[in-house]
CSV table of N, CA and C in Angstrom, one decimal:
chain,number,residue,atom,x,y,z
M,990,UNK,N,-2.3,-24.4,-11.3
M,990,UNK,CA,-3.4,-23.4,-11.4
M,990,UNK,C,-3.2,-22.3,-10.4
M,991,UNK,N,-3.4,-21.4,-10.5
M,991,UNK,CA,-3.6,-19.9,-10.2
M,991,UNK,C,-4.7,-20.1,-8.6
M,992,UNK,N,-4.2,-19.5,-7.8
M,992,UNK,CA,-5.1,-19.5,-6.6
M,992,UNK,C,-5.5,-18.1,-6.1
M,993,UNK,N,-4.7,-16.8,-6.8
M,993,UNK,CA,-5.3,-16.3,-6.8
M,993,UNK,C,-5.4,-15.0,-7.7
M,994,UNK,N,-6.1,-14.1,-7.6
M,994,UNK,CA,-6.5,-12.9,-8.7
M,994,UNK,C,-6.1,-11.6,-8.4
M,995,UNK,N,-5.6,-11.0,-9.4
M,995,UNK,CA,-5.3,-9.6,-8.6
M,995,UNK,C,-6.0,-8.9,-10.1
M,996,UNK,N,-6.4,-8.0,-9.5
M,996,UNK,CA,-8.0,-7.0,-10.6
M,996,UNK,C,-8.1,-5.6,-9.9
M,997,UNK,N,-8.6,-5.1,-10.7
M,997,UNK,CA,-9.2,-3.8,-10.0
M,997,UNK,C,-10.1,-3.5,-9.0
M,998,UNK,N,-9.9,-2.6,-8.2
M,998,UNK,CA,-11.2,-2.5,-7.3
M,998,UNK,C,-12.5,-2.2,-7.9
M,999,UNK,N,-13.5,-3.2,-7.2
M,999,UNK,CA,-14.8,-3.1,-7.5
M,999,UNK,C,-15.6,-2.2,-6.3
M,1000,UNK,N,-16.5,-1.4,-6.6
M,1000,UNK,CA,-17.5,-0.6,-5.6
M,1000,UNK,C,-17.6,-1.7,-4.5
M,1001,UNK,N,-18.0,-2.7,-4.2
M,1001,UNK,CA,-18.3,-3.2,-3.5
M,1001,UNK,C,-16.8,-4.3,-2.6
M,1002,UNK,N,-16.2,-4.1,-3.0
M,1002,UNK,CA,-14.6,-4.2,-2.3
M,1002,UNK,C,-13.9,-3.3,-1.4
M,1003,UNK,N,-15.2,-2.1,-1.2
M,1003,UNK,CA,-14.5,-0.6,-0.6
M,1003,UNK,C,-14.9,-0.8,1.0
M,1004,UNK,N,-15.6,-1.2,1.6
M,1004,UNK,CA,-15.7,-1.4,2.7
M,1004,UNK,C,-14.0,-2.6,3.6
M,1005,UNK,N,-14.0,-3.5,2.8
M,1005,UNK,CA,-13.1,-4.3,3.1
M,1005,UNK,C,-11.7,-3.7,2.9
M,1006,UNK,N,-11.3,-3.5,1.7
M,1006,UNK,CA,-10.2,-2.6,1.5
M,1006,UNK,C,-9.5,-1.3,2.8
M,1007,UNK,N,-11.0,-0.6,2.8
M,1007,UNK,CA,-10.7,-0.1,3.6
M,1007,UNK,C,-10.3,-0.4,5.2
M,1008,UNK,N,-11.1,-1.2,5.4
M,1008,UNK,CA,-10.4,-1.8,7.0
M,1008,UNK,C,-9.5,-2.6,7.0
M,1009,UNK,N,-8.9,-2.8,5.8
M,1009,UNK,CA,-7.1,-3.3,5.4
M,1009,UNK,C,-6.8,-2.1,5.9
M,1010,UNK,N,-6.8,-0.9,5.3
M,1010,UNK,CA,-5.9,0.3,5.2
M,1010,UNK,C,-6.3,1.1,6.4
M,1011,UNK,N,-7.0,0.9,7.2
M,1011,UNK,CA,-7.3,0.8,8.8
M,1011,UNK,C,-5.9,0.0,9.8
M,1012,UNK,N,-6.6,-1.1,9.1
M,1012,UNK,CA,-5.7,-1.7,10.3
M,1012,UNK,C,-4.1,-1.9,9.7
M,1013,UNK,N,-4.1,-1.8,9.1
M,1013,UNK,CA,-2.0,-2.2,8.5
M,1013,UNK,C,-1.5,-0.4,9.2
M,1014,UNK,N,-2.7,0.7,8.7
M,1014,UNK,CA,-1.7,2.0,9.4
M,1014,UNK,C,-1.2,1.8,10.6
M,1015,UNK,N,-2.3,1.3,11.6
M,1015,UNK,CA,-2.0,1.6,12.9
M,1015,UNK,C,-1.1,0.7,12.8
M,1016,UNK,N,-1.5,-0.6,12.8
M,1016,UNK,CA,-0.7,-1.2,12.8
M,1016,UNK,C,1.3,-1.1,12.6
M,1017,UNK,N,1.4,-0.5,11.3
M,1017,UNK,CA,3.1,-0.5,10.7
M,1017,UNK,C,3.4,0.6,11.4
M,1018,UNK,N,2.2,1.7,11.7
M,1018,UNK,CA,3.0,3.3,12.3
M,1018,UNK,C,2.7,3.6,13.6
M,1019,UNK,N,3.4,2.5,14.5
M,1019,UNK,CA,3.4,2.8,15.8
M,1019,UNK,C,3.6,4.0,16.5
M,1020,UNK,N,4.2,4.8,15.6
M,1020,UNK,CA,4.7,6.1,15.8
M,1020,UNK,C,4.4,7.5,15.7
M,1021,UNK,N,2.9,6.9,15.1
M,1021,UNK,CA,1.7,8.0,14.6
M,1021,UNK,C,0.6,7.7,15.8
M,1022,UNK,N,-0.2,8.8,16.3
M,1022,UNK,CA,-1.4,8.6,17.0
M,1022,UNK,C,-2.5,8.0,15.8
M,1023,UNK,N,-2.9,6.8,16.6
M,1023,UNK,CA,-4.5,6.2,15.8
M,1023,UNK,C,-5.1,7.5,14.9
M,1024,UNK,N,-5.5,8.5,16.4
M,1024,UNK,CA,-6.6,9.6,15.7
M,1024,UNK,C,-6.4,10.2,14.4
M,1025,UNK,N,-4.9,10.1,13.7
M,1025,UNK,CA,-4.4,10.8,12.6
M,1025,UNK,C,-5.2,9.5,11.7
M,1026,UNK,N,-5.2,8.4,11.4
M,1026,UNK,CA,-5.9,7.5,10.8
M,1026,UNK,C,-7.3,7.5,10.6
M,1027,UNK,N,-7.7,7.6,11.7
M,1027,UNK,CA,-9.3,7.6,12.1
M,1027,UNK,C,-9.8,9.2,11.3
M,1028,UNK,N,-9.1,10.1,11.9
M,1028,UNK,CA,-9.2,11.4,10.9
M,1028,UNK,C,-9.5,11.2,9.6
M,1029,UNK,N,-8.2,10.8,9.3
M,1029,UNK,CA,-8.2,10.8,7.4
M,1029,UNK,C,-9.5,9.9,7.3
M,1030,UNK,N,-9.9,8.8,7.9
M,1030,UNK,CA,-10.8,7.3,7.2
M,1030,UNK,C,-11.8,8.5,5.9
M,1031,UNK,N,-13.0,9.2,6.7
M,1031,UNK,CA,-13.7,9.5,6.0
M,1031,UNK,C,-13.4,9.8,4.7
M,1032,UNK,N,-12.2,11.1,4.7
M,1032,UNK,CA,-12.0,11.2,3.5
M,1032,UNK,C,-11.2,10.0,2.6
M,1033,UNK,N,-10.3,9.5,2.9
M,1033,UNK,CA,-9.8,8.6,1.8
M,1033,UNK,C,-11.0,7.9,1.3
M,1034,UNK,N,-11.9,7.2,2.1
M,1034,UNK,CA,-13.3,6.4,1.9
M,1034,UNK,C,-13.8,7.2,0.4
M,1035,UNK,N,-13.9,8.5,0.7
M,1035,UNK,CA,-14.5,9.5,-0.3
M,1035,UNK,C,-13.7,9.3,-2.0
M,1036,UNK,N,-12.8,9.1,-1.6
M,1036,UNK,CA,-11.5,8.8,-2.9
M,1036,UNK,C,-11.4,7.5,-3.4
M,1037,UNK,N,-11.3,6.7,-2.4
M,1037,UNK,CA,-11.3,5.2,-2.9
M,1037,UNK,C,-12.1,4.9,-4.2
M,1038,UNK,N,-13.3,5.1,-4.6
M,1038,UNK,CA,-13.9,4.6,-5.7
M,1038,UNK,C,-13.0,5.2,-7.0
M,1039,UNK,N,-12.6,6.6,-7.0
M,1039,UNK,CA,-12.0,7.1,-8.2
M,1039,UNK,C,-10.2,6.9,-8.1
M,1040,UNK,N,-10.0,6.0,-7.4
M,1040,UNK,CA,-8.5,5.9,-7.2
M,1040,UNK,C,-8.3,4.6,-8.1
M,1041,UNK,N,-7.0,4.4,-8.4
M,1041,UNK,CA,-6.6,3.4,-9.6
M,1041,UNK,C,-6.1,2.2,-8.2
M,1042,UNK,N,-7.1,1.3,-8.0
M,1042,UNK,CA,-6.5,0.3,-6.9
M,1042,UNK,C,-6.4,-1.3,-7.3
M,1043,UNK,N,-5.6,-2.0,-7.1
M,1043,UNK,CA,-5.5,-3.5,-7.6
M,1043,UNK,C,-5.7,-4.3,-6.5
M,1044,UNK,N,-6.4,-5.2,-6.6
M,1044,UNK,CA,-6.7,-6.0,-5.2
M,1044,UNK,C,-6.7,-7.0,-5.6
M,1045,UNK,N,-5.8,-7.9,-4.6
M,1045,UNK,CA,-5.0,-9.5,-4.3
M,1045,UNK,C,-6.2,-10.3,-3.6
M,1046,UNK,N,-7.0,-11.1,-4.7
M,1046,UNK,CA,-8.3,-11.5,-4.0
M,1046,UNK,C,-7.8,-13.1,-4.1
M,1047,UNK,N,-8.2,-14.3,-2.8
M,1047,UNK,CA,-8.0,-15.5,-3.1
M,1047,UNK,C,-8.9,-15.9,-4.4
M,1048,UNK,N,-8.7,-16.7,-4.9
M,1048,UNK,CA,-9.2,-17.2,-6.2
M,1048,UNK,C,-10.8,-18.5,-5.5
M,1049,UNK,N,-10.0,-18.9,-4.8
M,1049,UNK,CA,-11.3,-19.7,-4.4
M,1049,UNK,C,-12.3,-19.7,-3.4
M,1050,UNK,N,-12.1,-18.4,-2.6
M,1050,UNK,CA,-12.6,-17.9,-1.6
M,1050,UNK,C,-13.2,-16.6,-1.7
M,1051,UNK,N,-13.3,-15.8,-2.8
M,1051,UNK,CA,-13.5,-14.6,-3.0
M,1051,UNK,C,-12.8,-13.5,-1.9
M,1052,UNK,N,-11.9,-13.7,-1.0
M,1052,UNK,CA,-11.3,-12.9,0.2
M,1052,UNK,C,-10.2,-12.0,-0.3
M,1053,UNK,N,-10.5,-10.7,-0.1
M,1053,UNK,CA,-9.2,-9.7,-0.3
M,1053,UNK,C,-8.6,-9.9,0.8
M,1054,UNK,N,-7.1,-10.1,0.4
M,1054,UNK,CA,-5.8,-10.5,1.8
M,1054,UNK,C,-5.0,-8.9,1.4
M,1055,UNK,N,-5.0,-7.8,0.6
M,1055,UNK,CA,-4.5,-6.8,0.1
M,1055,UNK,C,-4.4,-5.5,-0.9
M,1056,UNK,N,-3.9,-4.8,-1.3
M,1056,UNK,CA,-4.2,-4.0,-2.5
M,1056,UNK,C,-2.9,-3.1,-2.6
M,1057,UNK,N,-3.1,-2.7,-3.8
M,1057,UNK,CA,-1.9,-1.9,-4.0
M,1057,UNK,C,-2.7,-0.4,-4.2
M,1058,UNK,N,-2.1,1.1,-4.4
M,1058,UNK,CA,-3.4,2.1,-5.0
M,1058,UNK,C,-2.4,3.0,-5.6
M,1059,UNK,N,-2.8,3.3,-6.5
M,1059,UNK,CA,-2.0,4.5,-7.2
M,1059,UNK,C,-2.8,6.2,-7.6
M,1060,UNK,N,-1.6,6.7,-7.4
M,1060,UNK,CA,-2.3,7.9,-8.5
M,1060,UNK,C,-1.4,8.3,-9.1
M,1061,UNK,N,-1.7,8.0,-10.7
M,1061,UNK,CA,-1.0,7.9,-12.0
M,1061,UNK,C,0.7,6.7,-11.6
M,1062,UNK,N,1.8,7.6,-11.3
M,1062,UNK,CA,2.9,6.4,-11.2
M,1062,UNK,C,3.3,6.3,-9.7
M,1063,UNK,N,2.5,7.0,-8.5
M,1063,UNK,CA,3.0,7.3,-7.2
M,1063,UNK,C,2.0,6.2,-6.9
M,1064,UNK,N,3.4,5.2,-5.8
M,1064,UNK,CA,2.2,4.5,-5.6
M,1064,UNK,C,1.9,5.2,-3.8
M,1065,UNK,N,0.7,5.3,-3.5
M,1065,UNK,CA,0.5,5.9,-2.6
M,1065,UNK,C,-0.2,4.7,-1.1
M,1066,UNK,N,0.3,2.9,-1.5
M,1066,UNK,CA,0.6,2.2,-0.8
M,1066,UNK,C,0.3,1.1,-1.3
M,1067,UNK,N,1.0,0.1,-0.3
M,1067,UNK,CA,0.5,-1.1,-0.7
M,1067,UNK,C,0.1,-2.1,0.5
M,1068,UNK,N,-1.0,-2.6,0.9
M,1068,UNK,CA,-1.5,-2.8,2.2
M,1068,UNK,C,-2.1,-4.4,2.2
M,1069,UNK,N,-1.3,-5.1,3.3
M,1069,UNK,CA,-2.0,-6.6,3.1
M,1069,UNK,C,-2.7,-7.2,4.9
M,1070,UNK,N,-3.4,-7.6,4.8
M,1070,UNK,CA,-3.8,-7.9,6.2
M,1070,UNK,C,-2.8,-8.6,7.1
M,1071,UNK,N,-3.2,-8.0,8.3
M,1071,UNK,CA,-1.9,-8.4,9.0
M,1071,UNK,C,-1.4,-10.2,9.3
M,1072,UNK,N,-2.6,-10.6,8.9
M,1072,UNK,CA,-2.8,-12.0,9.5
M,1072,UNK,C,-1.8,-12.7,7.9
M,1073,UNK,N,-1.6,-12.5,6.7
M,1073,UNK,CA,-1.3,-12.7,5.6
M,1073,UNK,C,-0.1,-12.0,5.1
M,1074,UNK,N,0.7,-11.3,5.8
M,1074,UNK,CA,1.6,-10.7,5.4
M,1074,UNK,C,2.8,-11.6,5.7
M,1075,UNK,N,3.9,-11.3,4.9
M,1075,UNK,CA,5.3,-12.2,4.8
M,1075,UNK,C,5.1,-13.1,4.3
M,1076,UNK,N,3.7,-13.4,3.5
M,1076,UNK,CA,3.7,-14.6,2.1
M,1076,UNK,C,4.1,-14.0,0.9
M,1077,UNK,N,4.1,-13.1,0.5
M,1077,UNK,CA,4.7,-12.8,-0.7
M,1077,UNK,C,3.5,-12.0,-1.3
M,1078,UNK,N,2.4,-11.6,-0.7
M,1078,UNK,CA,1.7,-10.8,-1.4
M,1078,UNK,C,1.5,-9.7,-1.6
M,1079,UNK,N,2.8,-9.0,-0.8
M,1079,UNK,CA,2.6,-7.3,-1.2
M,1079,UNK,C,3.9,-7.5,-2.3
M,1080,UNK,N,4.3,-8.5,-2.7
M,1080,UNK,CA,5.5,-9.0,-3.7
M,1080,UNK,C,5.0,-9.3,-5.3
M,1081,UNK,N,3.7,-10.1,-5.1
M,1081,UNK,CA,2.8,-10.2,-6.2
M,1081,UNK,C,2.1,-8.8,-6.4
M,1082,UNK,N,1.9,-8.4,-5.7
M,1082,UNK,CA,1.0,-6.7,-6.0
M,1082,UNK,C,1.6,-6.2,-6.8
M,1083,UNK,N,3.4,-6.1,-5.6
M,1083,UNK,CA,4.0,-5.0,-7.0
M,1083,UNK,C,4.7,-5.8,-8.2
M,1084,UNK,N,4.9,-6.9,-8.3
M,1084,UNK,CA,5.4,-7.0,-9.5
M,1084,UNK,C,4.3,-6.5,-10.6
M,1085,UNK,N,3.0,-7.1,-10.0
M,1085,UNK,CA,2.1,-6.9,-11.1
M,1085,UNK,C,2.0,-5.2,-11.3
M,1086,UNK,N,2.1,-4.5,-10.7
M,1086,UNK,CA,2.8,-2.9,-10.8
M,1086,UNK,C,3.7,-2.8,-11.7
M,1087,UNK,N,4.1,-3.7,-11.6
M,1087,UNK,CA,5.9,-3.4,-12.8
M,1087,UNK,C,5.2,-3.8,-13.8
M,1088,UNK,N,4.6,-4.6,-14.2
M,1088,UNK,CA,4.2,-5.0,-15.2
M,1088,UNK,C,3.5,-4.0,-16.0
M,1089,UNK,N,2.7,-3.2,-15.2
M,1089,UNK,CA,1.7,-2.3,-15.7
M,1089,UNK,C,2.3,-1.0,-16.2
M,1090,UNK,N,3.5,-0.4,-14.9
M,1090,UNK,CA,3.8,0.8,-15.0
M,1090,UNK,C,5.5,1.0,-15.6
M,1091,UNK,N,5.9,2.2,-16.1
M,1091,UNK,CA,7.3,2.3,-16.4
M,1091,UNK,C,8.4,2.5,-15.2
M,1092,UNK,N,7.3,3.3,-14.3
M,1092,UNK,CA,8.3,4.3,-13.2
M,1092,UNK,C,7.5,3.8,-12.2
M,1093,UNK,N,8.0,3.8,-11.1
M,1093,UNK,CA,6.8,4.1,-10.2
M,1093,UNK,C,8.2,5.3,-8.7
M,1094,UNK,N,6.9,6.1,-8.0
M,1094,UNK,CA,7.6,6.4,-6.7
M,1094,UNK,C,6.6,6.3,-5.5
M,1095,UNK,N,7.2,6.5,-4.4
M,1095,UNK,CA,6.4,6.5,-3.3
M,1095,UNK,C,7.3,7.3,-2.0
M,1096,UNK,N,6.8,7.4,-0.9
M,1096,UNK,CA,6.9,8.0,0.0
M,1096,UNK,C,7.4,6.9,1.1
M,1097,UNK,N,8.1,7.0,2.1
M,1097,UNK,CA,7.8,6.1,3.4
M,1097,UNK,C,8.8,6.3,4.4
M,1098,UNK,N,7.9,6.5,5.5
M,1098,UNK,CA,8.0,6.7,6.6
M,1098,UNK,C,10.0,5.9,7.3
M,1099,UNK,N,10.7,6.9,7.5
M,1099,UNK,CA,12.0,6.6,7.6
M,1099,UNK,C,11.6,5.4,9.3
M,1100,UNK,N,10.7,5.6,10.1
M,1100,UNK,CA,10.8,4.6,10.8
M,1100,UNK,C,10.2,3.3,10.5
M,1101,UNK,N,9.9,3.7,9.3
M,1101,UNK,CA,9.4,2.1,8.8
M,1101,UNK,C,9.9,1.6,7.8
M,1102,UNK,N,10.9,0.6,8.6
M,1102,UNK,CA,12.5,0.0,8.9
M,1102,UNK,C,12.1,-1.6,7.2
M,1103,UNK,N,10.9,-2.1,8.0
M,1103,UNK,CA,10.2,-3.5,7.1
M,1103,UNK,C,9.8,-2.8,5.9
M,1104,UNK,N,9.5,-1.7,5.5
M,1104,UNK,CA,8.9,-1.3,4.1
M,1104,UNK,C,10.0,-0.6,3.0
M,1105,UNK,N,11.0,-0.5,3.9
M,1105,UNK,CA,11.9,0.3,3.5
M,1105,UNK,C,12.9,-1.1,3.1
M,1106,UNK,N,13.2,-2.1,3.4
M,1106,UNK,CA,14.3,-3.1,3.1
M,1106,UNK,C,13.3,-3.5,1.8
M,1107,UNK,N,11.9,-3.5,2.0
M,1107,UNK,CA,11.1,-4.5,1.2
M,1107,UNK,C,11.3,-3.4,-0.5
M,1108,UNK,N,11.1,-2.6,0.0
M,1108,UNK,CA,11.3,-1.8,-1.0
M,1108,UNK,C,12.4,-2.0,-1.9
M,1109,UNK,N,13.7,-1.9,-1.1
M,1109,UNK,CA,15.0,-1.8,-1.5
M,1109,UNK,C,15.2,-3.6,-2.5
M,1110,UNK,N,15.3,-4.2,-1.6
M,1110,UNK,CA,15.0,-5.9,-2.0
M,1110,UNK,C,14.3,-5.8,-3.8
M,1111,UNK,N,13.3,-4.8,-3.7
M,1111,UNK,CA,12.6,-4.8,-5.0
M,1111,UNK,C,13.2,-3.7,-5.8
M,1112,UNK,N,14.4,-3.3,-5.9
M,1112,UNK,CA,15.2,-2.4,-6.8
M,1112,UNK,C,14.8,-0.7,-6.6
M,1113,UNK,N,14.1,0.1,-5.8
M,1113,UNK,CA,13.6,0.9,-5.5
M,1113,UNK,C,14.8,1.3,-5.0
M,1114,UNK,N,15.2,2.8,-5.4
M,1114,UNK,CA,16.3,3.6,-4.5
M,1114,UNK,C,15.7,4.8,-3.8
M,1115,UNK,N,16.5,5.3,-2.9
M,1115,UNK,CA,16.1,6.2,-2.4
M,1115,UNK,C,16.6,7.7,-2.4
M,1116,UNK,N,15.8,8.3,-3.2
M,1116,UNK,CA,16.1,10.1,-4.1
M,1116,UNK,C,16.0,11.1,-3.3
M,1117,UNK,N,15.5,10.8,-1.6
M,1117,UNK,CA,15.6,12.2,-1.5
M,1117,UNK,C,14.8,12.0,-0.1
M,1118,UNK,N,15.5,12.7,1.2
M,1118,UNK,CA,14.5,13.1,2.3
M,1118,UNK,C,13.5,14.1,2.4
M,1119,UNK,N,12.5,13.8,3.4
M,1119,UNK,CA,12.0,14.9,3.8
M,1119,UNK,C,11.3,15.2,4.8
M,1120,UNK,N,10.4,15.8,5.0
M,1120,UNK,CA,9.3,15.7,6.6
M,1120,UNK,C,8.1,15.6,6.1
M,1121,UNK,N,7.4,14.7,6.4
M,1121,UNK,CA,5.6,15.1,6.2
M,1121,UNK,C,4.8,15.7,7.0
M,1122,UNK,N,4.5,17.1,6.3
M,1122,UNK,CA,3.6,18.1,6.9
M,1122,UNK,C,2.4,17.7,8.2
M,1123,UNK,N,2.0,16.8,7.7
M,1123,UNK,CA,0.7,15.9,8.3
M,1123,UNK,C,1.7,15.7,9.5
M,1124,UNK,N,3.0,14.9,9.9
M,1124,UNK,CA,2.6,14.3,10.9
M,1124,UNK,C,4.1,14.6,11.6
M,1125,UNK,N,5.4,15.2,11.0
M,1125,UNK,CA,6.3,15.8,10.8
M,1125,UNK,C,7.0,14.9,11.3
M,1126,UNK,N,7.2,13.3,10.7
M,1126,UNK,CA,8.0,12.0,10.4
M,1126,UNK,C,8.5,12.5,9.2
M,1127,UNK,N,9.9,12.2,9.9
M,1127,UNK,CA,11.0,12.0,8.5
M,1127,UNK,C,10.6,11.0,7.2
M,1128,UNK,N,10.8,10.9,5.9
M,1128,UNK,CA,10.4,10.1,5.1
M,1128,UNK,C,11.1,10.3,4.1
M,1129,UNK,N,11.3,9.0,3.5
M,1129,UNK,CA,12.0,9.0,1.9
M,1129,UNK,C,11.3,9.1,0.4
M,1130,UNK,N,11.7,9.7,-0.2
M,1130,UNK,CA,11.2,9.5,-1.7
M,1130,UNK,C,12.1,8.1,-2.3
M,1131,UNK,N,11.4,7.0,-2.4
M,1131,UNK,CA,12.2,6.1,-3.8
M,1131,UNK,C,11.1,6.0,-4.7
M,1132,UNK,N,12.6,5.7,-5.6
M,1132,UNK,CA,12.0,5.4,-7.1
M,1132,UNK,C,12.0,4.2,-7.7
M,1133,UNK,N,11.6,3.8,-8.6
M,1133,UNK,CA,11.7,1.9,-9.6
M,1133,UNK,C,11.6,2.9,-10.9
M,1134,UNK,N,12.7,2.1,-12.1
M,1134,UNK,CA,12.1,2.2,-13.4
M,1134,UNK,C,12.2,1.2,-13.8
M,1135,UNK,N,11.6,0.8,-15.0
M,1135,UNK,CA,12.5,-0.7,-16.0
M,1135,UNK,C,13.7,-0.3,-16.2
């Protein structure tokens, strides 16, 4: 039996979600000041309801442990609580990504060494450097297709 559910975000999953994608930033980007986080919160908060997001809920606990979010094939992350991570559930996210989409890309932080193997591990190559304006960290473009 299935333990647990991955679905779309519901209006009322946006408070939790969000303090996933609170704490995994600071958390994975040692390398960023908090205040760049705390900055953005409001506005992503603002976006969250019209963003295409999939959330890894336990099946018998109603608990979000993660989420994946896109806009259209970019996925613009995938975030699991810290206390739940290295079970395989930012692995279930994206497959179920693959399933959905043909291509996907994303962005990520060249010091972040764990997202980048995990990435790679999942057939994702890497197309291209660059600097992000925001925070002027080096970062890679990869891509997935079928």
């Amino acid at each position: 039996r299935r333990h647990h559910v991955i679905r779309k975000l519901k209006t009322n999953d946006i408070d939790t979600t969000m303090s996933i994608w609170l704490e995994t930033n600071i958390k994975t980007h040692s390398f960023i000041p908090q205040k760049y986080w705390l900055d953005n919160y409001a506005m992503i908060k603002t976006i969250f309801p019209q963003a295409e997001i999939y959330v890894y809920e336990d099946a018998a606990t109603g608990q979000i442990y993660g989420f994946i979010g896109f806009t259209d094939n970019y996925i613009e992350g995938i975030f699991v609580r810290e206390a739940f991570q290295s079970r395989g559930i930012g692995k279930r996210l994206l497959d179920y990504a693959k399933s959905i989409k043909p291509t996907m890309s994303l962005r990520v932080y060249q010091k972040n060494t764990r997202a980048i193997s995990f990435y790679q591990r999942e057939q994702f190559v890497i197309q291209a450097e660059s600097i992000d304006d925001n925070t002027r960290e080096k970062e890679f473009l990869m891509t997935w297709s079928k």
